[in-house]
Short mmCIF file of C-alpha atoms in Angstrom, two decimals:
data_model
loop_
_atom_site.label_atom_id
_atom_site.label_comp_id
_atom_site.label_asym_id
_atom_site.label_seq_id
_atom_site.Cartn_x
_atom_site.Cartn_y
_atom_site.Cartn_z
CA MET W 1 101.96 118.05 85.46
CA ASN W 2 98.93 118.35 87.10
CA LEU W 3 96.48 115.14 86.46
CA SER W 4 94.04 116.31 84.08
CA GLN W 5 97.45 117.51 81.72
CA ILE W 6 98.37 113.56 82.27
CA SER W 7 95.41 111.97 81.47
CA LYS W 8 94.97 113.75 78.60
CA LEU W 9 98.20 112.49 77.16
CA THR W 10 98.32 109.30 74.34
CA GLU W 11 100.98 106.41 75.72
CA GLU W 12 103.40 107.97 73.54
CA GLU W 13 103.43 111.35 75.16
CA ALA W 14 103.47 109.79 78.41
CA ARG W 15 106.66 107.44 77.56
CA ALA W 16 108.09 110.77 75.88
CA ASN W 17 107.38 112.44 79.34
CA LEU W 18 109.07 109.71 81.67
CA GLU W 19 111.86 109.36 79.40
CA ALA W 20 112.60 113.46 79.61
CA ILE W 21 111.96 113.36 83.45
CA ARG W 22 114.44 110.29 84.36
CA TRP W 23 117.15 110.90 81.38
CA ALA W 24 117.19 114.40 81.69
CA ALA W 25 121.11 114.31 81.34
CA GLY W 26 120.64 111.91 78.61
CA VAL W 27 119.81 108.40 77.51
CA VAL W 28 121.95 106.09 80.13
CA CYS W 29 121.91 102.27 79.97
CA PRO W 30 120.45 100.68 83.32
CA HIS W 31 122.87 97.64 82.64
CA CYS W 32 126.03 98.71 82.17
CA GLY W 33 125.33 102.59 82.76
CA ARG W 34 126.60 104.02 79.48
CA VAL W 35 125.73 107.41 78.82
CA ASP W 36 126.35 107.11 75.15
CA GLY W 37 126.40 105.13 71.84
CA HIS W 38 122.22 104.32 72.18
CA LYS W 39 119.90 103.93 69.47
CA LYS W 40 116.41 103.84 69.38
CA LEU W 41 114.64 101.15 67.69
CA GLN W 42 111.92 101.67 65.54
CA GLY W 43 109.53 100.16 63.15
CA LYS W 44 106.99 96.96 63.44
CA LYS W 45 109.73 94.37 64.42
CA HIS W 46 109.66 96.41 68.49
CA ARG W 47 107.77 97.93 70.55
CA PRO W 48 107.61 101.74 71.11
CA GLY W 49 110.04 102.89 73.61
CA VAL W 50 112.99 100.05 73.02
CA TRP W 51 116.40 101.50 72.95
CA LYS W 52 119.78 99.34 72.13
CA CYS W 53 123.07 100.03 74.00
CA ASN W 54 125.11 99.47 70.62
CA ASP W 55 128.81 100.68 72.25
CA GLY W 56 128.39 99.16 75.67
CA CYS W 57 126.40 95.87 76.32
CA GLY W 58 124.55 95.28 73.45
CA LYS W 59 121.38 95.29 75.61
CA GLN W 60 118.22 96.43 75.36
CA PHE W 61 116.63 98.69 77.43
CA SER W 62 113.30 100.85 77.96
CA VAL W 63 112.66 104.13 80.19
CA THR W 64 111.53 101.61 82.80
CA ILE W 65 113.69 99.37 83.40
CA GLY W 66 114.96 99.23 86.96
CA THR W 67 111.62 101.48 88.45
CA VAL W 68 108.59 100.00 89.89
CA MET W 69 107.38 99.66 86.71
CA GLU W 70 109.23 97.18 85.14
CA GLY W 71 107.73 93.90 84.31
CA SER W 72 103.78 95.94 84.56
CA HIS W 73 101.28 95.83 82.51
CA LEU W 74 100.00 98.85 83.51
CA PRO W 75 99.82 101.71 80.92
CA ILE W 76 102.72 104.69 82.02
CA ARG W 77 99.89 107.51 81.42
CA THR W 78 98.54 105.38 84.54
CA TRP W 79 101.71 105.40 86.67
CA LEU W 80 102.09 108.85 86.02
CA MET W 81 99.14 109.56 86.86
CA ALA W 82 99.35 107.53 90.28
CA PHE W 83 102.64 109.52 90.95
CA SER W 84 100.64 112.64 90.68
CA ILE W 85 97.87 111.71 92.85
CA LEU W 86 100.68 110.58 95.20
CA CYS W 87 102.92 113.23 95.32
CA SER W 88 99.80 116.05 95.54
CA ALA W 89 98.08 114.53 98.64
CA LYS W 90 99.24 115.67 101.78
CA LYS W 91 99.11 113.17 104.28
CA GLY W 92 99.41 110.09 101.60
CA VAL W 93 96.44 108.27 100.15
CA SER W 94 95.49 104.64 100.49
CA ALA W 95 95.54 101.67 97.75
CA LEU W 96 91.60 101.17 97.65
CA GLN W 97 91.38 105.13 97.02
CA LEU W 98 94.22 105.00 94.31
CA GLN W 99 91.70 101.84 93.20
CA ARG W 100 89.19 104.06 92.91
CA GLN W 101 90.17 106.89 91.36
CA LEU W 102 92.13 105.30 88.43
CA GLY W 103 89.96 102.52 87.72
CA LEU W 104 92.26 99.93 88.21
CA GLY W 105 90.47 96.43 88.33
CA SER W 106 92.30 95.30 91.77
CA TYR W 107 93.27 96.19 95.42
CA ARG W 108 96.78 94.21 94.58
CA THR W 109 96.95 96.47 91.25
CA ALA W 110 97.08 99.08 93.14
CA CYS W 111 99.38 98.23 96.34
#
């Protein structure tokens, strides 16, 4: 996907796209490594994109666990746009340039 396609995605579509990239062969629990027996949690009690490992460890997880996006408050769509900018640059991108292009609030967020 290019940057203009990513910018038109909703947060749910961006999460589904990231899940398709990371879990191309199927959902894998990052805690115990099981590849089957997972359930996607839905409803008002759960935030979007949360899975539960039913057959293994019983812990909850999302697609961002174990990545640089873990614990970040940035939307997944913003992360995907940053990845697109970084991958399409020939000689790299500075944090200040990422901050300007993505409209991030601080330099530290862009690092």
